[in-house]
């Protein structure tokens, strides 16, 4: 065999190359098509809503039948509801995920529970609202209140938190568990000192995504805690509260002669709230990925 | 003196694989006992039985007795946590925990409830010195453990076990992921360590087995074929299968 001249590396024939370019162009187009509506919506709301944003708008009370003034009660209300949801859903969700991922035997029951949790995530939010109304508002007599609404939102958020937390726990390499046990660790010590810290970023991401959804929902709080209009801030968990998503519904459909600017301004505030949480989740995720040791 | 007295030990995994069949073996204290043989012979299974790490695999059936300090390790009443502190294990791939160098060493002690800084500091330094790693890491104890080289990581894993002041150290192919120089370092540490500890080693190849063994046990498909002083096993094995294996490997 004679040694041939070094040949150029053949990547593909001309036809291959052309179809590859075509495919690439098509994918780019599809990507742009999906991103475009988001950019358009956010941009449109920014343009329309930004003029409404002022110190008074963010920190003042609604005046004039909500046709002027600020939206402070709705902002604070949404903040309270989100915090309330977090208080109930994080400990419960993480505990459930730890049980399922680290303790539960792999049998029919566990699988059934896992399927149930996945399916819970698909239930329409208005159903959660009615459930919360029946259980918390009526049966437990919490009334239309921040407490009832937070609990309802927490139940709605749980499936997301449990699934993502479970996934985050399972992603931690099992060799860490074996090592910890081989050094005389109990199962709980192993989970608490090694597995959980490694899973925290993943869990946080799930938590924030869940809370973000809770913050933007109208239906679950409609019957359980949302107030049409409150001239003051709520001062106990048993008070009803205004909230941004419901307030948007109200000023868009229930108040004649509503200035458009205020509507867009309110939407912008809710959007900023939700996207801000999303941003925090992304930062946590990318930082954790950079620091991860496995 | 015997540390482990293994009697009629059989281990079957949940899928029905009989990994060990009726093993009888007395492990001598302060010696290096080598478990060698072809892949799948049951060496790892035996090591993991000695500190009940097999418990982690669901559905493993273990029968027979493993006597350690006049007690059957396999008994349901055994305090497995205390057992694992006395019988440490080092795995084939270096497996530092996702913690700092210091925390990797202090981990086992902290699990016992030790919180006193001075005690921990002393134990960490002593363990690192014993594993011949102190000089290399003393100025970077708070760095992540996975910033160490593979060989250093494996010595860290040995130090981590030593920090608990065990009696027995099990090593399952501890050098299989390491270069020759790191391997030589670990082998020379083992020679030092056997003064104070009983060492049971599944070696990474036959040469290592021959170099390290005070006593050697040849395993073939779950059976103990031959057991005796390393010198005899590697020069005049009694069993034909042992001879074939050793010669095959020497080429
Ligand atoms: N967790 C497990 N589940 C099922 N079978 C297993 C498990 N671990 C090991 N086995 C089987 O048990 C037998 C002995 O395995 P073991 O790992 O003890 O052998 P070994 O001598 O350490 O081999 P190697 O030299 O490859 O490390 C093999 O047939 C293996 O497939
Ligand atoms: Mg093995």
Coordinates of C-alpha atoms and ligand atoms in Angstrom, one line a residue:
Chain A
X1 CA 0.0 0.0 0.0
X2 CA 1.4 3.4 -0.9
X3 CA 0.9 6.3 1.4
X4 CA -1.6 8.6 -0.2
X5 CA -1.4 12.3 0.1
X6 CA -3.1 13.5 3.2
X7 CA -6.7 14.0 2.3
X8 CA -8.9 16.8 3.5
X9 CA -11.3 15.7 6.1
X10 CA -14.6 15.0 4.4
X11 CA -17.4 16.4 6.3
X12 CA -20.2 15.8 3.9
X13 CA -21.2 15.9 0.3
X14 CA -22.5 19.1 -1.2
X15 CA -26.1 17.9 -1.1
X16 CA -25.6 16.9 2.5
X17 CA -24.2 20.3 3.3
X18 CA -27.1 22.0 1.7
X19 CA -29.7 20.0 3.5
X20 CA -27.9 20.6 6.7
X21 CA -27.9 24.4 6.1
X22 CA -31.6 24.2 5.3
X23 CA -32.4 22.3 8.5
X24 CA -30.4 24.7 10.5
X25 CA -32.3 27.6 9.0
X26 CA -35.6 26.0 9.7
X27 CA -34.7 25.4 13.3
X28 CA -33.6 29.0 13.7
X29 CA -36.8 30.2 12.3
X30 CA -38.9 28.0 14.6
X31 CA -36.9 29.2 17.6
X32 CA -37.5 32.8 16.5
X33 CA -41.2 32.1 16.1
X34 CA -41.5 30.8 19.6
X35 CA -39.5 33.6 21.2
X36 CA -41.1 36.4 19.2
X37 CA -44.5 36.4 21.0
X38 CA -42.8 36.5 24.4
X39 CA -40.6 39.4 23.3
X40 CA -43.6 41.1 21.7
X41 CA -45.8 40.7 24.8
X42 CA -43.2 41.9 27.3
X43 CA -42.1 44.7 25.0
X44 CA -45.7 45.9 24.4
X45 CA -46.5 45.8 28.1
X46 CA -43.3 47.6 28.9
X47 CA -44.0 50.4 26.5
X48 CA -47.7 50.8 27.5
X49 CA -47.2 50.2 31.3
X50 CA -43.9 52.1 32.0
X51 CA -45.5 55.5 31.9
X52 CA -47.9 54.5 34.8
X53 CA -45.0 53.4 37.1
X54 CA -44.3 56.1 39.7
X55 CA -43.5 56.2 43.3
X56 CA -47.1 57.0 44.1
X57 CA -48.4 54.1 41.9
X58 CA -46.2 51.6 43.7
X59 CA -46.7 52.9 47.3
X60 CA -50.1 54.5 47.2
X61 CA -53.7 53.2 47.8
X62 CA -56.3 53.1 45.0
X63 CA -58.3 56.2 44.8
X64 CA -61.4 57.3 42.9
X65 CA -62.9 53.8 42.7
X66 CA -59.5 52.5 41.7
X67 CA -59.3 54.8 38.7
X68 CA -56.3 56.6 40.0
X69 CA -53.8 56.3 42.9
X70 CA -51.6 53.3 43.5
X71 CA -51.8 49.6 43.8
X72 CA -49.8 49.0 47.1
X73 CA -52.5 46.8 48.7
X74 CA -52.4 44.4 45.7
X75 CA -48.6 44.3 45.7
X76 CA -48.4 43.7 49.4
X77 CA -51.2 41.1 49.1
X78 CA -49.4 39.2 46.5
X79 CA -46.2 39.3 48.5
X80 CA -48.1 37.9 51.6
X81 CA -49.8 35.2 49.6
X82 CA -46.4 34.1 48.0
X83 CA -44.7 34.1 51.4
X84 CA -47.7 32.2 53.0
X85 CA -47.5 29.7 50.2
X86 CA -43.8 29.3 50.7
X87 CA -44.2 28.7 54.5
X88 CA -46.6 25.8 53.9
X89 CA -45.4 24.3 50.7
X90 CA -41.6 24.3 51.1
X91 CA -41.3 22.2 54.3
X92 CA -44.1 19.9 53.3
X93 CA -42.9 19.5 49.7
X94 CA -39.2 18.9 50.6
X95 CA -40.1 16.5 53.4
X96 CA -42.3 14.5 51.0
X97 CA -39.5 14.5 48.4
X98 CA -37.0 13.3 50.9
X99 CA -39.3 10.5 52.0
X100 CA -40.0 9.4 48.4
X101 CA -36.4 9.7 47.1
X102 CA -34.5 8.5 50.2
X103 CA -36.7 6.3 52.4
X104 CA -39.7 4.9 50.5
X105 CA -39.2 1.3 49.3
X106 CA -39.5 0.9 45.6
X107 CA -42.9 -0.8 45.5
X108 CA -46.4 -0.5 44.1
X109 CA -47.5 2.0 46.7
X110 CA -44.6 4.4 46.1
X111 CA -45.1 4.2 42.4
X112 CA -48.8 5.0 42.9
X113 CA -48.0 8.0 45.1
X114 CA -45.6 9.3 42.5
X115 CA -48.1 9.0 39.7
X116 CA -50.7 10.7 41.8
X117 CA -48.3 13.6 42.5
X118 CA -47.5 14.0 38.8
X119 CA -51.2 14.0 38.0
X120 CA -52.0 16.5 40.7
X121 CA -49.8 19.0 38.8
X122 CA -52.2 18.8 35.9
X123 CA -55.4 19.6 37.7
X124 CA -56.9 23.0 36.6
X125 CA -56.3 25.7 39.1
X126 CA -60.0 26.6 39.5
X127 CA -60.5 23.1 40.9
X128 CA -57.9 23.8 43.6
X129 CA -59.8 27.1 44.2
X130 CA -63.0 25.3 44.8
X131 CA -61.3 22.6 46.9
X132 CA -59.7 25.3 49.1
X133 CA -63.0 27.1 49.4
X134 CA -64.7 23.9 50.6
X135 CA -61.9 22.8 53.0
X136 CA -60.3 25.9 54.3
X137 CA -62.9 28.7 54.0
X138 CA -66.0 26.7 54.9
X139 CA -65.1 23.5 56.7
X140 CA -62.1 24.8 58.7
X141 CA -63.8 28.2 59.1
X142 CA -60.7 30.3 58.1
X143 CA -63.1 32.5 56.1
X144 CA -62.0 34.3 53.0
X145 CA -58.5 35.0 54.2
X146 CA -54.8 35.1 53.4
X147 CA -54.5 31.9 55.4
X148 CA -57.0 30.0 53.3
X149 CA -55.7 31.4 50.0
X150 CA -52.1 30.5 51.0
X151 CA -53.0 27.0 51.9
X152 CA -54.9 26.6 48.7
X153 CA -52.0 27.9 46.7
X154 CA -49.6 25.7 48.7
X155 CA -51.5 22.6 47.8
X156 CA -51.5 23.6 44.1
X157 CA -47.7 24.2 44.3
X158 CA -46.8 21.0 46.2
X159 CA -46.7 18.7 43.2
X160 CA -44.2 20.9 41.4
X161 CA -42.0 21.2 44.5
X162 CA -42.2 17.5 45.3
X163 CA -41.3 16.4 41.8
X164 CA -38.4 18.8 41.2
X165 CA -37.0 18.2 44.7
X166 CA -37.3 14.4 44.3
X167 CA -35.4 14.7 41.0
X168 CA -32.8 16.9 42.5
X169 CA -32.2 14.4 45.3
X170 CA -32.0 11.5 42.9
X171 CA -29.4 13.3 40.8
X172 CA -27.0 13.3 43.8
X173 CA -24.6 10.4 43.0
X174 CA -25.3 7.3 45.1
X175 CA -21.5 6.9 45.8
X176 CA -21.8 9.8 48.3
X177 CA -24.5 7.9 50.2
X178 CA -22.4 4.7 50.2
X179 CA -19.4 6.6 51.5
X180 CA -21.3 8.3 54.2
X181 CA -22.8 5.1 55.4
X182 CA -19.5 3.3 55.3
X183 CA -18.1 6.0 57.6
X184 CA -20.8 5.2 60.2
X185 CA -23.4 7.6 59.0
X186 CA -27.1 6.9 59.6
X187 CA -29.5 7.4 56.8
X188 CA -30.7 10.7 58.2
X189 CA -27.1 12.0 58.8
X190 CA -26.3 11.0 55.2
X191 CA -29.3 12.8 53.8
X192 CA -28.9 15.9 56.0
X193 CA -25.2 16.4 55.7
X194 CA -24.4 15.2 52.2
X195 CA -27.4 14.6 49.9
X196 CA -29.6 17.5 50.8
X197 CA -26.9 20.3 50.6
X198 CA -26.1 19.0 47.1
X199 CA -29.7 19.0 46.1
X200 CA -30.5 22.5 47.4
X201 CA -30.0 24.4 44.2
X202 CA -32.2 22.1 42.3
X203 CA -34.8 22.2 45.0
X204 CA -34.7 26.0 45.2
X205 CA -35.2 26.2 41.4
X206 CA -38.4 24.0 41.7
X207 CA -39.6 26.0 44.7
X208 CA -39.2 29.3 42.9
X209 CA -40.9 28.1 39.8
X210 CA -43.8 26.8 41.9
X211 CA -44.1 30.0 43.9
X212 CA -43.9 32.0 40.7
X213 CA -46.9 30.2 39.4
X214 CA -48.7 30.7 42.7
X215 CA -48.1 34.4 42.6
X216 CA -49.7 34.8 39.2
X217 CA -52.8 32.6 39.7
X218 CA -56.2 34.1 40.0
X219 CA -58.6 31.2 40.2
X220 CA -57.3 29.6 43.4
X221 CA -57.6 32.8 45.4
X222 CA -60.8 34.0 43.8
X223 CA -63.0 32.1 46.3
X224 CA -60.5 31.8 49.1
X225 CA -58.8 35.0 49.9
X226 CA -59.0 37.7 47.3
X227 CA -60.8 41.0 48.0
X228 CA -62.3 43.3 45.3
X229 CA -61.1 46.4 47.1
X230 CA -59.6 47.1 50.5
X231 CA -58.9 50.6 51.6
X232 CA -56.1 49.3 54.0
X233 CA -53.5 46.7 54.2
X234 CA -54.4 43.3 55.7
X235 CA -53.2 43.0 59.3
X236 CA -53.8 39.4 60.1
X237 CA -53.7 36.1 58.3
X238 CA -57.4 35.9 58.7
X239 CA -58.0 39.1 56.7
X240 CA -58.9 38.9 53.0
X241 CA -56.4 40.7 50.7
X242 CA -56.1 42.3 47.4
X243 CA -53.7 40.6 45.0
X244 CA -52.2 41.6 41.7
X245 CA -53.7 38.9 39.4
X246 CA -57.2 39.4 40.8
X247 CA -56.8 43.2 40.8
X248 CA -55.9 43.0 37.1
X249 CA -59.1 41.0 36.4
X250 CA -61.1 43.5 38.4
X251 CA -59.8 46.7 36.8
X252 CA -60.0 45.1 33.3
X253 CA -63.6 43.9 33.5
X254 CA -65.4 45.3 36.5
X255 CA -64.7 49.0 36.6
X256 CA -66.1 51.2 33.9
X257 CA -64.0 54.1 32.7
X258 CA -60.8 52.6 33.9
X259 CA -57.7 54.3 32.5
X260 CA -55.8 51.9 30.3
X261 CA -52.5 53.1 31.6
X262 CA -53.2 51.8 35.1
X263 CA -54.2 48.4 33.7
X264 CA -51.0 48.1 31.8
X265 CA -49.0 49.4 34.8
X266 CA -50.5 46.8 37.1
X267 CA -49.8 44.0 34.6
X268 CA -46.2 45.3 34.3
X269 CA -45.7 45.1 38.0
X270 CA -47.0 41.5 38.2
X271 CA -44.8 40.6 35.2
X272 CA -41.8 42.1 36.9
X273 CA -42.6 40.2 40.1
X274 CA -42.8 36.9 38.3
X275 CA -39.9 37.4 35.9
X276 CA -37.8 38.6 38.8
X277 CA -38.4 35.3 40.6
X278 CA -37.5 33.5 37.4
X279 CA -34.3 35.4 37.2
X280 CA -33.4 34.5 40.7
X281 CA -34.0 30.8 39.9
X282 CA -31.7 31.0 36.9
X283 CA -28.9 32.7 38.8
X284 CA -29.1 30.1 41.5
X285 CA -29.0 27.3 39.0
X286 CA -26.1 28.6 37.0
X287 CA -24.1 29.4 40.1
X288 CA -24.7 25.9 41.5
X289 CA -23.7 24.3 38.2
X290 CA -20.4 26.2 38.3
X291 CA -19.7 25.2 41.8
X292 CA -20.9 21.6 41.6
X293 CA -18.3 19.0 42.5
X294 CA -19.7 16.0 40.5
Chain B
X1 CA -4.5 -13.8 66.2
X2 CA -7.6 -13.8 64.1
X3 CA -9.6 -10.7 63.5
X4 CA -12.3 -12.1 61.3
X5 CA -13.4 -15.7 61.5
X6 CA -15.5 -16.3 58.4
X7 CA -17.6 -19.5 58.6
X8 CA -19.8 -20.9 55.8
X9 CA -20.4 -17.5 54.4
X10 CA -22.7 -17.5 51.3
X11 CA -24.1 -14.4 49.7
X12 CA -26.9 -14.3 47.1
X13 CA -28.0 -11.2 45.3
X14 CA -31.7 -10.4 44.7
X15 CA -31.4 -11.4 41.1
X16 CA -30.3 -14.9 42.2
X17 CA -26.6 -14.5 41.5
X18 CA -24.8 -16.6 44.1
X19 CA -21.7 -14.5 44.6
X20 CA -20.1 -16.3 47.4
X21 CA -20.5 -20.0 48.3
X22 CA -19.6 -21.5 51.6
X23 CA -16.5 -19.4 52.3
X24 CA -14.3 -20.3 55.3
X25 CA -11.4 -18.0 56.1
X26 CA -9.6 -16.7 59.2
X27 CA -8.1 -13.2 58.7
X28 CA -4.9 -12.6 60.7
X29 CA -4.5 -9.4 62.6
X30 CA -1.8 -6.9 61.6
X31 CA -1.3 -8.6 58.3
X32 CA -2.2 -7.8 54.7
X33 CA -4.6 -10.4 53.5
X34 CA -5.1 -10.3 49.7
X35 CA -8.3 -11.5 48.0
X36 CA -7.5 -12.1 44.4
X37 CA -8.9 -13.8 41.3
X38 CA -10.7 -13.1 38.1
X39 CA -13.5 -10.6 37.8
X40 CA -16.8 -11.6 39.3
X41 CA -15.1 -13.9 41.8
X42 CA -16.8 -12.3 44.8
X43 CA -14.0 -10.3 46.2
X44 CA -16.0 -7.1 46.5
X45 CA -19.0 -9.0 47.8
X46 CA -16.8 -10.5 50.6
X47 CA -15.4 -7.1 51.5
X48 CA -18.8 -5.5 51.7
X49 CA -20.1 -8.3 53.9
X50 CA -17.4 -7.7 56.5
X51 CA -18.8 -4.2 57.4
X52 CA -22.4 -5.0 56.3
X53 CA -22.3 -2.5 53.4
X54 CA -24.3 -5.2 51.6
X55 CA -27.3 -4.1 53.6
X56 CA -27.6 -1.2 51.2
X57 CA -28.5 -3.6 48.3
X58 CA -32.1 -4.7 48.9
X59 CA -32.8 -8.3 48.8
X60 CA -29.3 -9.6 49.4
X61 CA -29.3 -13.0 51.2
X62 CA -26.4 -13.7 53.5
X63 CA -25.9 -16.9 55.4
X64 CA -23.1 -18.2 57.6
X65 CA -21.2 -16.4 60.3
X66 CA -18.6 -13.7 60.4
X67 CA -17.1 -13.6 63.8
X68 CA -15.5 -10.3 64.9
X69 CA -14.6 -9.8 68.6
X70 CA -16.5 -12.9 69.5
X71 CA -19.7 -11.6 67.9
X72 CA -21.4 -12.5 64.7
X73 CA -21.3 -9.5 62.4
X74 CA -24.2 -10.8 60.4
X75 CA -26.5 -11.0 63.4
X76 CA -29.6 -8.8 63.3
X77 CA -28.6 -7.3 66.7
X78 CA -25.2 -6.1 65.5
X79 CA -24.6 -2.4 65.9
X80 CA -23.7 -1.8 62.3
X81 CA -22.8 1.9 62.8
X82 CA -20.2 0.9 65.4
X83 CA -19.0 -2.0 63.2
X84 CA -18.5 0.3 60.2
X85 CA -16.4 2.7 62.4
X86 CA -14.1 -0.2 63.3
X87 CA -14.0 -1.7 59.8
X88 CA -13.4 1.0 57.3
X89 CA -13.5 0.7 53.5
X90 CA -11.8 2.4 50.6
X91 CA -13.3 2.0 47.2
X92 CA -11.9 1.5 43.7
X93 CA -12.7 5.0 42.4
X94 CA -11.6 7.8 44.6
X95 CA -14.8 9.1 46.2
X96 CA -14.3 12.3 48.1
X97 CA -17.5 13.7 49.5
X98 CA -18.4 17.1 48.0
X99 CA -16.8 18.9 50.9
X100 CA -13.5 20.4 51.7
X101 CA -10.4 18.4 52.4
X102 CA -10.7 19.0 56.1
X103 CA -14.4 18.2 56.2
X104 CA -13.8 14.9 54.3
X105 CA -11.5 13.7 57.1
X106 CA -13.5 15.1 60.0
X107 CA -16.8 13.8 58.6
X108 CA -16.8 10.4 60.3
X109 CA -15.8 11.9 63.6
X110 CA -18.5 14.6 63.4
X111 CA -21.0 11.9 62.9
X112 CA -20.1 10.5 66.3
X113 CA -21.0 13.8 67.8
X114 CA -17.5 15.1 68.2
X115 CA -17.7 18.9 67.9
X116 CA -14.6 20.1 69.7
X117 CA -12.4 22.0 67.2
X118 CA -9.1 21.0 68.8
X119 CA -9.9 17.3 68.8
X120 CA -11.0 17.5 65.2
X121 CA -8.0 19.4 64.1
X122 CA -5.7 16.9 65.8
X123 CA -7.5 14.0 64.3
X124 CA -7.4 15.5 60.8
X125 CA -3.7 16.2 61.0
X126 CA -2.9 12.8 62.4
X127 CA -4.9 11.0 59.7
X128 CA -3.4 13.0 56.9
X129 CA 0.1 12.3 58.2
X130 CA -0.6 8.6 58.4
X131 CA -1.9 8.5 54.9
X132 CA 1.2 10.4 53.8
X133 CA -0.8 13.4 52.5
X134 CA -0.2 16.0 55.1
X135 CA 2.8 17.7 53.5
X136 CA 0.9 18.1 50.2
X137 CA -2.4 19.6 51.6
X138 CA -1.6 21.2 55.0
X139 CA -1.8 24.7 53.5
X140 CA -5.1 24.1 51.6
X141 CA -7.3 22.2 54.0
X142 CA -10.3 24.3 53.1
X143 CA -10.1 23.7 49.4
X144 CA -12.7 21.4 47.8
X145 CA -11.5 17.8 48.0
X146 CA -12.0 17.2 44.3
X147 CA -9.3 19.8 43.6
X148 CA -6.8 17.1 44.5
X149 CA -5.3 14.7 42.0
X150 CA -6.7 11.2 41.7
X151 CA -3.9 9.7 43.8
X152 CA -4.2 12.4 46.4
X153 CA -7.9 11.8 46.5
X154 CA -7.4 8.2 47.1
X155 CA -5.0 8.9 50.0
X156 CA -7.6 11.3 51.3
X157 CA -10.1 8.4 51.3
X158 CA -7.6 6.3 53.3
X159 CA -7.1 9.2 55.7
X160 CA -10.8 9.5 56.1
X161 CA -11.0 5.9 57.2
X162 CA -8.0 6.3 59.5
X163 CA -9.5 9.3 61.3
X164 CA -12.0 7.0 62.9
X165 CA -9.1 4.8 64.3
X166 CA -10.5 1.6 62.9
X167 CA -9.1 -1.9 63.5
X168 CA -9.5 -3.2 60.0
X169 CA -9.2 -1.4 56.6
X170 CA -10.8 -3.0 53.6
X171 CA -9.5 -1.8 50.3
X172 CA -11.3 -2.7 47.1
X173 CA -8.9 -2.3 44.2
X174 CA -7.8 1.0 45.6
X175 CA -5.3 1.7 42.9
X176 CA -7.3 0.7 39.8
X177 CA -7.9 4.3 38.8
X178 CA -4.3 5.5 39.6
X179 CA -1.0 5.9 37.8
X180 CA 2.0 3.8 38.7
X181 CA 3.6 6.5 41.0
X182 CA 0.4 7.0 43.0
X183 CA 0.0 3.3 43.1
X184 CA 3.5 2.8 44.5
X185 CA 2.8 5.5 47.2
X186 CA -0.3 3.7 48.3
X187 CA 1.3 0.3 48.4
X188 CA 4.1 1.7 50.6
X189 CA 1.6 3.3 52.9
X190 CA 0.0 -0.1 53.3
X191 CA 3.2 -1.6 54.5
X192 CA 3.4 1.1 57.2
X193 CA -0.2 0.8 58.1
X194 CA -0.2 -2.9 58.8
X195 CA 1.8 -2.3 62.0
X196 CA -1.4 -0.8 63.4
X197 CA -4.2 -2.1 61.4
X198 CA -5.4 -5.3 59.8
X199 CA -5.6 -4.9 56.1
X200 CA -7.8 -6.8 53.6
X201 CA -7.0 -5.9 50.0
X202 CA -8.7 -6.8 46.8
X203 CA -5.7 -6.0 44.5
X204 CA -5.8 -4.4 41.2
X205 CA -3.7 -7.1 39.5
X206 CA -1.8 -10.2 40.3
X207 CA 1.6 -8.4 40.6
X208 CA 0.1 -6.1 43.2
X209 CA -1.3 -9.2 44.9
X210 CA 2.1 -10.9 45.0
X211 CA 3.8 -7.7 46.3
X212 CA 1.4 -6.9 49.0
X213 CA 0.3 -10.3 50.3
X214 CA 1.2 -11.7 53.7
X215 CA -1.7 -14.0 53.2
X216 CA -3.5 -14.6 50.0
X217 CA -6.9 -16.1 49.1
X218 CA -7.8 -17.1 45.6
X219 CA -11.4 -16.7 44.6
X220 CA -13.0 -18.2 41.5
X221 CA -16.7 -17.7 40.7
X222 CA -17.8 -17.3 44.3
X223 CA -15.6 -20.1 45.7
X224 CA -12.5 -19.9 47.8
X225 CA -10.1 -22.1 46.0
X226 CA -7.0 -21.7 48.1
X227 CA -5.8 -19.8 51.1
X228 CA -2.4 -19.5 52.7
X229 CA 0.7 -17.4 53.2
X230 CA 1.4 -15.2 50.2
X231 CA 4.8 -16.6 49.5
X232 CA 3.5 -20.1 49.1
X233 CA 0.5 -19.2 47.1
X234 CA 2.4 -17.2 44.6
X235 CA 5.3 -19.6 44.3
X236 CA 3.9 -23.1 44.8
X237 CA 0.2 -22.9 44.7
X238 CA -1.4 -26.3 45.6
X239 CA -4.4 -25.9 43.3
X240 CA -4.0 -26.2 39.5
X241 CA -6.6 -23.4 38.9
X242 CA -4.6 -21.0 41.1
X243 CA -1.4 -21.9 39.2
X244 CA -3.1 -21.3 35.9
X245 CA -4.4 -18.0 36.9
X246 CA -1.1 -16.8 38.3
X247 CA 0.8 -18.0 35.2
X248 CA -1.7 -16.6 32.9
X249 CA -1.4 -13.3 34.3
X250 CA 2.4 -13.3 34.4
X251 CA 2.4 -14.3 30.7
Ligands
LIG1 N1 -25.4 -5.4 43.5 C1 -25.3 -6.6 42.8 N2 -26.5 -7.1 42.4 C2 -26.5 -8.3 41.7 N3 -25.4 -9.0 41.4 C3 -24.2 -8.5 41.9 C4 -24.1 -7.3 42.6 N4 -22.8 -7.0 42.9 C5 -22.1 -8.0 42.4 N5 -22.9 -8.9 41.8 C6 -22.5 -10.2 41.2 O1 -21.8 -11.0 42.1 C7 -20.7 -11.6 41.5 C8 -19.5 -11.3 42.3 O2 -19.3 -9.9 42.2 P1 -18.1 -9.1 42.9 O3 -18.3 -7.7 42.6 O4 -18.1 -9.5 44.4 O5 -16.8 -9.7 42.2 P2 -15.3 -9.2 42.2 O6 -14.5 -10.4 42.5 O7 -15.2 -8.0 43.1 O8 -15.1 -8.8 40.7 P3 -14.2 -7.6 40.1 O9 -12.8 -8.1 40.0 O10 -14.8 -7.4 38.8 O11 -14.3 -6.4 41.0 C9 -20.7 -11.2 40.1 O12 -21.3 -12.3 39.3 C10 -21.5 -10.0 40.0 O13 -22.2 -9.9 38.8
LIG2 MG1 -14.8 -6.0 42.8

